[in-house]
Amino acid sequence: MSQILIERSHTLGLEAARQHARHWAAQATAKFGVQCRYEAGSTQDVLHFDGSGMQGQLQVSAEQLRLEAELGFMAAMFQEKIEAKLHAQFDAMLAS
């Protein structure tokens, strides 16, 4: 399986990072039918996602977003495009 790892430091704080992560999850669900489950914690949240040939988690803290994903066989053929799209989404998320 192909893997994607994206780490982004930020200065948003936990509450704002949570809002961005939940928005990202809603978009992934609406556009790609990805199933998401959000677990809030006291210092870190974890967003689990699964669908469209990809599964993984997004760890959300006050200082960092860390996405780990595994791509299935078909999705792995498009890894570069998927990874570029995710990088662009995270860049846009943290710019706002």
PDB file of N, CA and C in Angstrom:
ATOM      1  N   MET A   1       0.829  -1.192   0.000  1.00  0.00           N
ATOM      2  CA  MET A   1       0.000   0.000   0.000  1.00  0.00           C
ATOM      3  C   MET A   1       0.868   1.248   0.000  1.00  0.00           C
ATOM      4  N   SER A   2       0.409   2.272  -0.665  1.00  0.00           N
ATOM      5  CA  SER A   2       1.083   3.560  -0.680  1.00  0.00           C
ATOM      6  C   SER A   2       0.631   4.375   0.511  1.00  0.00           C
ATOM      7  N   GLN A   3       1.532   5.178   1.019  1.00  0.00           N
ATOM      8  CA  GLN A   3       1.215   5.991   2.181  1.00  0.00           C
ATOM      9  C   GLN A   3       1.474   7.463   1.908  1.00  0.00           C
ATOM     10  N   ILE A   4       0.700   8.297   2.595  1.00  0.00           N
ATOM     11  CA  ILE A   4       0.859   9.743   2.527  1.00  0.00           C
ATOM     12  C   ILE A   4       1.009  10.242   3.959  1.00  0.00           C
ATOM     13  N   LEU A   5       1.971  11.122   4.171  1.00  0.00           N
ATOM     14  CA  LEU A   5       2.161  11.768   5.463  1.00  0.00           C
ATOM     15  C   LEU A   5       2.302  13.265   5.220  1.00  0.00           C
ATOM     16  N   ILE A   6       1.447  14.036   5.857  1.00  0.00           N
ATOM     17  CA  ILE A   6       1.496  15.494   5.753  1.00  0.00           C
ATOM     18  C   ILE A   6       1.496  16.053   7.164  1.00  0.00           C
ATOM     19  N   GLU A   7       2.466  16.898   7.463  1.00  0.00           N
ATOM     20  CA  GLU A   7       2.541  17.551   8.761  1.00  0.00           C
ATOM     21  C   GLU A   7       2.623  19.053   8.547  1.00  0.00           C
ATOM     22  N   ARG A   8       1.809  19.775   9.280  1.00  0.00           N
ATOM     23  CA  ARG A   8       1.807  21.231   9.186  1.00  0.00           C
ATOM     24  C   ARG A   8       1.771  21.830  10.589  1.00  0.00           C
ATOM     25  N   SER A   9       2.748  22.651  10.897  1.00  0.00           N
ATOM     26  CA  SER A   9       2.708  23.422  12.136  1.00  0.00           C
ATOM     27  C   SER A   9       1.829  24.637  11.906  1.00  0.00           C
ATOM     28  N   HIS A  10       1.185  25.113  12.985  1.00  0.00           N
ATOM     29  CA  HIS A  10       0.317  26.277  12.860  1.00  0.00           C
ATOM     30  C   HIS A  10       0.237  27.006  14.192  1.00  0.00           C
ATOM     31  N   THR A  11      -0.371  28.171  14.157  1.00  0.00           N
ATOM     32  CA  THR A  11      -0.552  28.976  15.365  1.00  0.00           C
ATOM     33  C   THR A  11      -2.034  29.261  15.603  1.00  0.00           C
ATOM     34  N   LEU A  12      -2.903  28.393  15.109  1.00  0.00           N
ATOM     35  CA  LEU A  12      -4.341  28.601  15.196  1.00  0.00           C
ATOM     36  C   LEU A  12      -4.899  28.375  16.596  1.00  0.00           C
ATOM     37  N   GLY A  13      -4.269  27.523  17.354  1.00  0.00           N
ATOM     38  CA  GLY A  13      -4.848  27.081  18.609  1.00  0.00           C
ATOM     39  C   GLY A  13      -5.759  25.896  18.351  1.00  0.00           C
ATOM     40  N   LEU A  14      -6.102  25.172  19.420  1.00  0.00           N
ATOM     41  CA  LEU A  14      -6.859  23.932  19.263  1.00  0.00           C
ATOM     42  C   LEU A  14      -8.270  24.158  18.744  1.00  0.00           C
ATOM     43  N   GLU A  15      -8.968  25.140  19.262  1.00  0.00           N
ATOM     44  CA  GLU A  15     -10.371  25.342  18.860  1.00  0.00           C
ATOM     45  C   GLU A  15     -10.496  25.687  17.369  1.00  0.00           C
ATOM     46  N   ALA A  16      -9.677  26.595  16.885  1.00  0.00           N
ATOM     47  CA  ALA A  16      -9.727  26.951  15.460  1.00  0.00           C
ATOM     48  C   ALA A  16      -9.283  25.779  14.592  1.00  0.00           C
ATOM     49  N   ALA A  17      -8.265  25.047  15.028  1.00  0.00           N
ATOM     50  CA  ALA A  17      -7.799  23.882  14.269  1.00  0.00           C
ATOM     51  C   ALA A  17      -8.906  22.825  14.199  1.00  0.00           C
ATOM     52  N   ARG A  18      -9.654  22.657  15.296  1.00  0.00           N
ATOM     53  CA  ARG A  18     -10.789  21.737  15.300  1.00  0.00           C
ATOM     54  C   ARG A  18     -11.823  22.131  14.254  1.00  0.00           C
ATOM     55  N   GLN A  19     -12.136  23.406  14.202  1.00  0.00           N
ATOM     56  CA  GLN A  19     -13.130  23.885  13.239  1.00  0.00           C
ATOM     57  C   GLN A  19     -12.679  23.608  11.814  1.00  0.00           C
ATOM     58  N   HIS A  20     -11.413  23.872  11.528  1.00  0.00           N
ATOM     59  CA  HIS A  20     -10.886  23.607  10.186  1.00  0.00           C
ATOM     60  C   HIS A  20     -10.929  22.105   9.864  1.00  0.00           C
ATOM     61  N   ALA A  21     -10.562  21.271  10.829  1.00  0.00           N
ATOM     62  CA  ALA A  21     -10.560  19.825  10.606  1.00  0.00           C
ATOM     63  C   ALA A  21     -11.973  19.308  10.360  1.00  0.00           C
ATOM     64  N   ARG A  22     -12.932  19.816  11.114  1.00  0.00           N
ATOM     65  CA  ARG A  22     -14.323  19.389  10.916  1.00  0.00           C
ATOM     66  C   ARG A  22     -14.852  19.850   9.557  1.00  0.00           C
ATOM     67  N   HIS A  23     -14.457  21.032   9.137  1.00  0.00           N
ATOM     68  CA  HIS A  23     -14.848  21.529   7.812  1.00  0.00           C
ATOM     69  C   HIS A  23     -14.227  20.655   6.725  1.00  0.00           C
ATOM     70  N   TRP A  24     -12.963  20.303   6.884  1.00  0.00           N
ATOM     71  CA  TRP A  24     -12.277  19.434   5.928  1.00  0.00           C
ATOM     72  C   TRP A  24     -13.005  18.084   5.839  1.00  0.00           C
ATOM     73  N   ALA A  25     -13.406  17.545   6.992  1.00  0.00           N
ATOM     74  CA  ALA A  25     -14.126  16.268   7.022  1.00  0.00           C
ATOM     75  C   ALA A  25     -15.467  16.368   6.302  1.00  0.00           C
ATOM     76  N   ALA A  26     -16.179  17.466   6.516  1.00  0.00           N
ATOM     77  CA  ALA A  26     -17.474  17.651   5.851  1.00  0.00           C
ATOM     78  C   ALA A  26     -17.298  17.724   4.338  1.00  0.00           C
ATOM     79  N   GLN A  27     -16.263  18.403   3.881  1.00  0.00           N
ATOM     80  CA  GLN A  27     -15.994  18.489   2.440  1.00  0.00           C
ATOM     81  C   GLN A  27     -15.636  17.113   1.878  1.00  0.00           C
ATOM     82  N   ALA A  28     -14.809  16.351   2.586  1.00  0.00           N
ATOM     83  CA  ALA A  28     -14.412  15.016   2.121  1.00  0.00           C
ATOM     84  C   ALA A  28     -15.626  14.091   2.035  1.00  0.00           C
ATOM     85  N   THR A  29     -16.522  14.220   2.986  1.00  0.00           N
ATOM     86  CA  THR A  29     -17.736  13.407   2.985  1.00  0.00           C
ATOM     87  C   THR A  29     -18.638  13.794   1.820  1.00  0.00           C
ATOM     88  N   ALA A  30     -18.838  15.095   1.618  1.00  0.00           N
ATOM     89  CA  ALA A  30     -19.734  15.567   0.559  1.00  0.00           C
ATOM     90  C   ALA A  30     -19.186  15.278  -0.833  1.00  0.00           C
ATOM     91  N   LYS A  31     -17.891  15.510  -1.042  1.00  0.00           N
ATOM     92  CA  LYS A  31     -17.319  15.369  -2.382  1.00  0.00           C
ATOM     93  C   LYS A  31     -16.986  13.926  -2.746  1.00  0.00           C
ATOM     94  N   PHE A  32     -16.515  13.150  -1.768  1.00  0.00           N
ATOM     95  CA  PHE A  32     -15.971  11.838  -2.100  1.00  0.00           C
ATOM     96  C   PHE A  32     -16.644  10.676  -1.373  1.00  0.00           C
ATOM     97  N   GLY A  33     -17.622  10.958  -0.537  1.00  0.00           N
ATOM     98  CA  GLY A  33     -18.305   9.895   0.184  1.00  0.00           C
ATOM     99  C   GLY A  33     -17.463   9.247   1.267  1.00  0.00           C
ATOM    100  N   VAL A  34     -16.441   9.940   1.713  1.00  0.00           N
ATOM    101  CA  VAL A  34     -15.570   9.420   2.764  1.00  0.00           C
ATOM    102  C   VAL A  34     -16.331   9.424   4.086  1.00  0.00           C
ATOM    103  N   GLN A  35     -16.219   8.351   4.831  1.00  0.00           N
ATOM    104  CA  GLN A  35     -16.823   8.271   6.156  1.00  0.00           C
ATOM    105  C   GLN A  35     -15.825   8.798   7.178  1.00  0.00           C
ATOM    106  N   CYS A  36     -16.284   9.706   8.047  1.00  0.00           N
ATOM    107  CA  CYS A  36     -15.405  10.318   9.035  1.00  0.00           C
ATOM    108  C   CYS A  36     -15.964  10.118  10.438  1.00  0.00           C
ATOM    109  N   ARG A  37     -15.050   9.957  11.383  1.00  0.00           N
ATOM    110  CA  ARG A  37     -15.406   9.848  12.795  1.00  0.00           C
ATOM    111  C   ARG A  37     -14.433  10.738  13.561  1.00  0.00           C
ATOM    112  N   TYR A  38     -14.971  11.685  14.308  1.00  0.00           N
ATOM    113  CA  TYR A  38     -14.158  12.671  15.007  1.00  0.00           C
ATOM    114  C   TYR A  38     -14.134  12.356  16.497  1.00  0.00           C
ATOM    115  N   GLU A  39     -12.928  12.257  17.058  1.00  0.00           N
ATOM    116  CA  GLU A  39     -12.753  12.016  18.489  1.00  0.00           C
ATOM    117  C   GLU A  39     -12.044  13.219  19.100  1.00  0.00           C
ATOM    118  N   ALA A  40     -12.757  13.961  19.931  1.00  0.00           N
ATOM    119  CA  ALA A  40     -12.176  15.126  20.591  1.00  0.00           C
ATOM    120  C   ALA A  40     -11.458  14.686  21.860  1.00  0.00           C
ATOM    121  N   GLY A  41     -10.306  15.288  22.105  1.00  0.00           N
ATOM    122  CA  GLY A  41      -9.541  15.027  23.313  1.00  0.00           C
ATOM    123  C   GLY A  41      -9.233  16.338  24.020  1.00  0.00           C
ATOM    124  N   SER A  42      -8.587  16.271  25.143  1.00  0.00           N
ATOM    125  CA  SER A  42      -8.306  17.498  25.890  1.00  0.00           C
ATOM    126  C   SER A  42      -7.174  18.305  25.258  1.00  0.00           C
ATOM    127  N   THR A  43      -6.173  17.632  24.688  1.00  0.00           N
ATOM    128  CA  THR A  43      -5.057  18.349  24.059  1.00  0.00           C
ATOM    129  C   THR A  43      -4.884  18.009  22.591  1.00  0.00           C
ATOM    130  N   GLN A  44      -5.545  16.955  22.131  1.00  0.00           N
ATOM    131  CA  GLN A  44      -5.433  16.533  20.731  1.00  0.00           C
ATOM    132  C   GLN A  44      -6.695  15.799  20.316  1.00  0.00           C
ATOM    133  N   ASP A  45      -7.134  16.040  19.092  1.00  0.00           N
ATOM    134  CA  ASP A  45      -8.272  15.341  18.510  1.00  0.00           C
ATOM    135  C   ASP A  45      -7.762  14.421  17.414  1.00  0.00           C
ATOM    136  N   VAL A  46      -8.562  13.417  17.086  1.00  0.00           N
ATOM    137  CA  VAL A  46      -8.226  12.528  15.979  1.00  0.00           C
ATOM    138  C   VAL A  46      -9.458  12.386  15.090  1.00  0.00           C
ATOM    139  N   LEU A  47      -9.268  12.663  13.825  1.00  0.00           N
ATOM    140  CA  LEU A  47     -10.305  12.497  12.821  1.00  0.00           C
ATOM    141  C   LEU A  47      -9.945  11.254  12.006  1.00  0.00           C
ATOM    142  N   HIS A  48     -10.754  10.213  12.112  1.00  0.00           N
ATOM    143  CA  HIS A  48     -10.548   8.986  11.353  1.00  0.00           C
ATOM    144  C   HIS A  48     -11.367   9.092  10.074  1.00  0.00           C
ATOM    145  N   PHE A  49     -10.794   8.679   8.947  1.00  0.00           N
ATOM    146  CA  PHE A  49     -11.526   8.714   7.689  1.00  0.00           C
ATOM    147  C   PHE A  49     -11.279   7.434   6.906  1.00  0.00           C
ATOM    148  N   ASP A  50     -12.280   7.061   6.106  1.00  0.00           N
ATOM    149  CA  ASP A  50     -12.206   5.826   5.341  1.00  0.00           C
ATOM    150  C   ASP A  50     -13.146   5.933   4.148  1.00  0.00           C
ATOM    151  N   GLY A  51     -12.635   5.652   2.974  1.00  0.00           N
ATOM    152  CA  GLY A  51     -13.458   5.638   1.779  1.00  0.00           C
ATOM    153  C   GLY A  51     -12.710   6.115   0.565  1.00  0.00           C
ATOM    154  N   SER A  52     -13.266   5.899  -0.597  1.00  0.00           N
ATOM    155  CA  SER A  52     -12.668   6.305  -1.875  1.00  0.00           C
ATOM    156  C   SER A  52     -11.234   5.803  -2.032  1.00  0.00           C
ATOM    157  N   GLY A  53     -10.978   4.580  -1.549  1.00  0.00           N
ATOM    158  CA  GLY A  53      -9.653   3.986  -1.715  1.00  0.00           C
ATOM    159  C   GLY A  53      -8.602   4.534  -0.779  1.00  0.00           C
ATOM    160  N   MET A  54      -9.029   5.228   0.273  1.00  0.00           N
ATOM    161  CA  MET A  54      -8.078   5.815   1.196  1.00  0.00           C
ATOM    162  C   MET A  54      -8.617   5.691   2.615  1.00  0.00           C
ATOM    163  N   GLN A  55      -7.728   5.402   3.547  1.00  0.00           N
ATOM    164  CA  GLN A  55      -8.113   5.399   4.955  1.00  0.00           C
ATOM    165  C   GLN A  55      -6.965   5.971   5.767  1.00  0.00           C
ATOM    166  N   GLY A  56      -7.305   6.560   6.904  1.00  0.00           N
ATOM    167  CA  GLY A  56      -6.259   7.126   7.735  1.00  0.00           C
ATOM    168  C   GLY A  56      -6.817   7.976   8.840  1.00  0.00           C
ATOM    169  N   GLN A  57      -5.966   8.881   9.321  1.00  0.00           N
ATOM    170  CA  GLN A  57      -6.378   9.758  10.401  1.00  0.00           C
ATOM    171  C   GLN A  57      -5.672  11.103  10.292  1.00  0.00           C
ATOM    172  N   LEU A  58      -6.360  12.085  10.834  1.00  0.00           N
ATOM    173  CA  LEU A  58      -5.828  13.439  10.934  1.00  0.00           C
ATOM    174  C   LEU A  58      -5.753  13.768  12.411  1.00  0.00           C
ATOM    175  N   GLN A  59      -4.541  13.979  12.912  1.00  0.00           N
ATOM    176  CA  GLN A  59      -4.348  14.367  14.304  1.00  0.00           C
ATOM    177  C   GLN A  59      -4.335  15.884  14.362  1.00  0.00           C
ATOM    178  N   VAL A  60      -5.113  16.430  15.281  1.00  0.00           N
ATOM    179  CA  VAL A  60      -5.301  17.871  15.384  1.00  0.00           C
ATOM    180  C   VAL A  60      -4.880  18.313  16.778  1.00  0.00           C
ATOM    181  N   SER A  61      -3.882  19.196  16.848  1.00  0.00           N
ATOM    182  CA  SER A  61      -3.479  19.757  18.130  1.00  0.00           C
ATOM    183  C   SER A  61      -3.431  21.275  18.017  1.00  0.00           C
ATOM    184  N   ALA A  62      -3.113  21.930  19.096  1.00  0.00           N
ATOM    185  CA  ALA A  62      -3.055  23.393  19.118  1.00  0.00           C
ATOM    186  C   ALA A  62      -1.933  23.938  18.251  1.00  0.00           C
ATOM    187  N   GLU A  63      -0.937  23.101  17.946  1.00  0.00           N
ATOM    188  CA  GLU A  63       0.222  23.564  17.172  1.00  0.00           C
ATOM    189  C   GLU A  63       0.464  22.828  15.861  1.00  0.00           C
ATOM    190  N   GLN A  64      -0.238  21.705  15.636  1.00  0.00           N
ATOM    191  CA  GLN A  64       0.093  20.903  14.462  1.00  0.00           C
ATOM    192  C   GLN A  64      -1.108  20.126  13.932  1.00  0.00           C
ATOM    193  N   LEU A  65      -1.104  19.939  12.602  1.00  0.00           N
ATOM    194  CA  LEU A  65      -2.002  19.008  11.923  1.00  0.00           C
ATOM    195  C   LEU A  65      -1.111  17.925  11.329  1.00  0.00           C
ATOM    196  N   ARG A  66      -1.502  16.666  11.535  1.00  0.00           N
ATOM    197  CA  ARG A  66      -0.702  15.555  11.010  1.00  0.00           C
ATOM    198  C   ARG A  66      -1.645  14.538  10.383  1.00  0.00           C
ATOM    199  N   LEU A  67      -1.549  14.395   9.076  1.00  0.00           N
ATOM    200  CA  LEU A  67      -2.390  13.462   8.339  1.00  0.00           C
ATOM    201  C   LEU A  67      -1.551  12.255   7.932  1.00  0.00           C
ATOM    202  N   GLU A  68      -2.063  11.083   8.253  1.00  0.00           N
ATOM    203  CA  GLU A  68      -1.471   9.828   7.814  1.00  0.00           C
ATOM    204  C   GLU A  68      -2.548   9.074   7.048  1.00  0.00           C
ATOM    205  N   ALA A  69      -2.232   8.647   5.838  1.00  0.00           N
ATOM    206  CA  ALA A  69      -3.226   7.953   5.023  1.00  0.00           C
ATOM    207  C   ALA A  69      -2.577   6.795   4.274  1.00  0.00           C
ATOM    208  N   GLU A  70      -3.356   5.750   4.101  1.00  0.00           N
ATOM    209  CA  GLU A  70      -2.959   4.620   3.279  1.00  0.00           C
ATOM    210  C   GLU A  70      -3.879   4.585   2.070  1.00  0.00           C
ATOM    211  N   LEU A  71      -3.282   4.430   0.916  1.00  0.00           N
ATOM    212  CA  LEU A  71      -4.055   4.384  -0.327  1.00  0.00           C
ATOM    213  C   LEU A  71      -4.191   2.948  -0.794  1.00  0.00           C
ATOM    214  N   GLY A  72      -5.384   2.597  -1.222  1.00  0.00           N
ATOM    215  CA  GLY A  72      -5.617   1.289  -1.816  1.00  0.00           C
ATOM    216  C   GLY A  72      -4.962   1.198  -3.183  1.00  0.00           C
ATOM    217  N   PHE A  73      -5.049   0.040  -3.789  1.00  0.00           N
ATOM    218  CA  PHE A  73      -4.372  -0.209  -5.061  1.00  0.00           C
ATOM    219  C   PHE A  73      -4.743   0.804  -6.141  1.00  0.00           C
ATOM    220  N   MET A  74      -6.029   1.019  -6.360  1.00  0.00           N
ATOM    221  CA  MET A  74      -6.456   1.939  -7.421  1.00  0.00           C
ATOM    222  C   MET A  74      -6.070   3.381  -7.103  1.00  0.00           C
ATOM    223  N   ALA A  75      -6.277   3.799  -5.869  1.00  0.00           N
ATOM    224  CA  ALA A  75      -5.938   5.176  -5.478  1.00  0.00           C
ATOM    225  C   ALA A  75      -4.433   5.405  -5.544  1.00  0.00           C
ATOM    226  N   ALA A  76      -3.648   4.365  -5.300  1.00  0.00           N
ATOM    227  CA  ALA A  76      -2.188   4.498  -5.317  1.00  0.00           C
ATOM    228  C   ALA A  76      -1.676   4.951  -6.688  1.00  0.00           C
ATOM    229  N   MET A  77      -2.411   4.615  -7.737  1.00  0.00           N
ATOM    230  CA  MET A  77      -2.002   5.042  -9.078  1.00  0.00           C
ATOM    231  C   MET A  77      -2.088   6.556  -9.232  1.00  0.00           C
ATOM    232  N   PHE A  78      -2.859   7.208  -8.361  1.00  0.00           N
ATOM    233  CA  PHE A  78      -3.041   8.656  -8.416  1.00  0.00           C
ATOM    234  C   PHE A  78      -2.434   9.345  -7.196  1.00  0.00           C
ATOM    235  N   GLN A  79      -1.471   8.696  -6.560  1.00  0.00           N
ATOM    236  CA  GLN A  79      -0.903   9.209  -5.311  1.00  0.00           C
ATOM    237  C   GLN A  79      -0.378  10.636  -5.452  1.00  0.00           C
ATOM    238  N   GLU A  80       0.347  10.918  -6.507  1.00  0.00           N
ATOM    239  CA  GLU A  80       0.910  12.267  -6.668  1.00  0.00           C
ATOM    240  C   GLU A  80      -0.186  13.323  -6.723  1.00  0.00           C
ATOM    241  N   LYS A  81      -1.244  13.062  -7.473  1.00  0.00           N
ATOM    242  CA  LYS A  81      -2.352  14.018  -7.570  1.00  0.00           C
ATOM    243  C   LYS A  81      -3.086  14.157  -6.241  1.00  0.00           C
ATOM    244  N   ILE A  82      -3.323  13.037  -5.572  1.00  0.00           N
ATOM    245  CA  ILE A  82      -4.013  13.068  -4.280  1.00  0.00           C
ATOM    246  C   ILE A  82      -3.184  13.839  -3.265  1.00  0.00           C
ATOM    247  N   GLU A  83      -1.900  13.552  -3.222  1.00  0.00           N
ATOM    248  CA  GLU A  83      -1.017  14.223  -2.269  1.00  0.00           C
ATOM    249  C   GLU A  83      -0.926  15.721  -2.561  1.00  0.00           C
ATOM    250  N   ALA A  84      -0.833  16.095  -3.826  1.00  0.00           N
ATOM    251  CA  ALA A  84      -0.791  17.517  -4.190  1.00  0.00           C
ATOM    252  C   ALA A  84      -2.076  18.222  -3.783  1.00  0.00           C
ATOM    253  N   LYS A  85      -3.204  17.559  -3.979  1.00  0.00           N
ATOM    254  CA  LYS A  85      -4.502  18.136  -3.607  1.00  0.00           C
ATOM    255  C   LYS A  85      -4.581  18.322  -2.088  1.00  0.00           C
ATOM    256  N   LEU A  86      -4.135  17.328  -1.340  1.00  0.00           N
ATOM    257  CA  LEU A  86      -4.149  17.434   0.119  1.00  0.00           C
ATOM    258  C   LEU A  86      -3.238  18.566   0.605  1.00  0.00           C
ATOM    259  N   HIS A  87      -2.050  18.681   0.014  1.00  0.00           N
ATOM    260  CA  HIS A  87      -1.146  19.781   0.383  1.00  0.00           C
ATOM    261  C   HIS A  87      -1.809  21.131   0.123  1.00  0.00           C
ATOM    262  N   ALA A  88      -2.465  21.274  -1.015  1.00  0.00           N
ATOM    263  CA  ALA A  88      -3.150  22.523  -1.354  1.00  0.00           C
ATOM    264  C   ALA A  88      -4.285  22.805  -0.360  1.00  0.00           C
ATOM    265  N   GLN A  89      -5.030  21.768   0.005  1.00  0.00           N
ATOM    266  CA  GLN A  89      -6.118  21.949   0.973  1.00  0.00           C
ATOM    267  C   GLN A  89      -5.586  22.401   2.325  1.00  0.00           C
ATOM    268  N   PHE A  90      -4.505  21.801   2.780  1.00  0.00           N
ATOM    269  CA  PHE A  90      -3.920  22.176   4.070  1.00  0.00           C
ATOM    270  C   PHE A  90      -3.327  23.580   4.021  1.00  0.00           C
ATOM    271  N   ASP A  91      -2.693  23.932   2.908  1.00  0.00           N
ATOM    272  CA  ASP A  91      -2.166  25.293   2.754  1.00  0.00           C
ATOM    273  C   ASP A  91      -3.299  26.316   2.849  1.00  0.00           C
ATOM    274  N   ALA A  92      -4.391  26.046   2.148  1.00  0.00           N
ATOM    275  CA  ALA A  92      -5.545  26.954   2.168  1.00  0.00           C
ATOM    276  C   ALA A  92      -6.173  27.011   3.558  1.00  0.00           C
ATOM    277  N   MET A  93      -6.270  25.864   4.213  1.00  0.00           N
ATOM    278  CA  MET A  93      -6.867  25.790   5.544  1.00  0.00           C
ATOM    279  C   MET A  93      -6.086  26.644   6.538  1.00  0.00           C
ATOM    280  N   LEU A  94      -4.784  26.582   6.471  1.00  0.00           N
ATOM    281  CA  LEU A  94      -3.952  27.290   7.449  1.00  0.00           C
ATOM    282  C   LEU A  94      -3.713  28.754   7.081  1.00  0.00           C
ATOM    283  N   ALA A  95      -4.039  29.119   5.846  1.00  0.00           N
ATOM    284  CA  ALA A  95      -3.892  30.520   5.424  1.00  0.00           C
ATOM    285  C   ALA A  95      -5.057  31.362   5.879  1.00  0.00           C
ATOM    286  N   SER A  96      -6.177  30.706   6.207  1.00  0.00           N
ATOM    287  CA  SER A  96      -7.380  31.478   6.595  1.00  0.00           C
ATOM    288  C   SER A  96      -7.435  31.741   8.082  1.00  0.00           C
TER     289      SER A  96
END
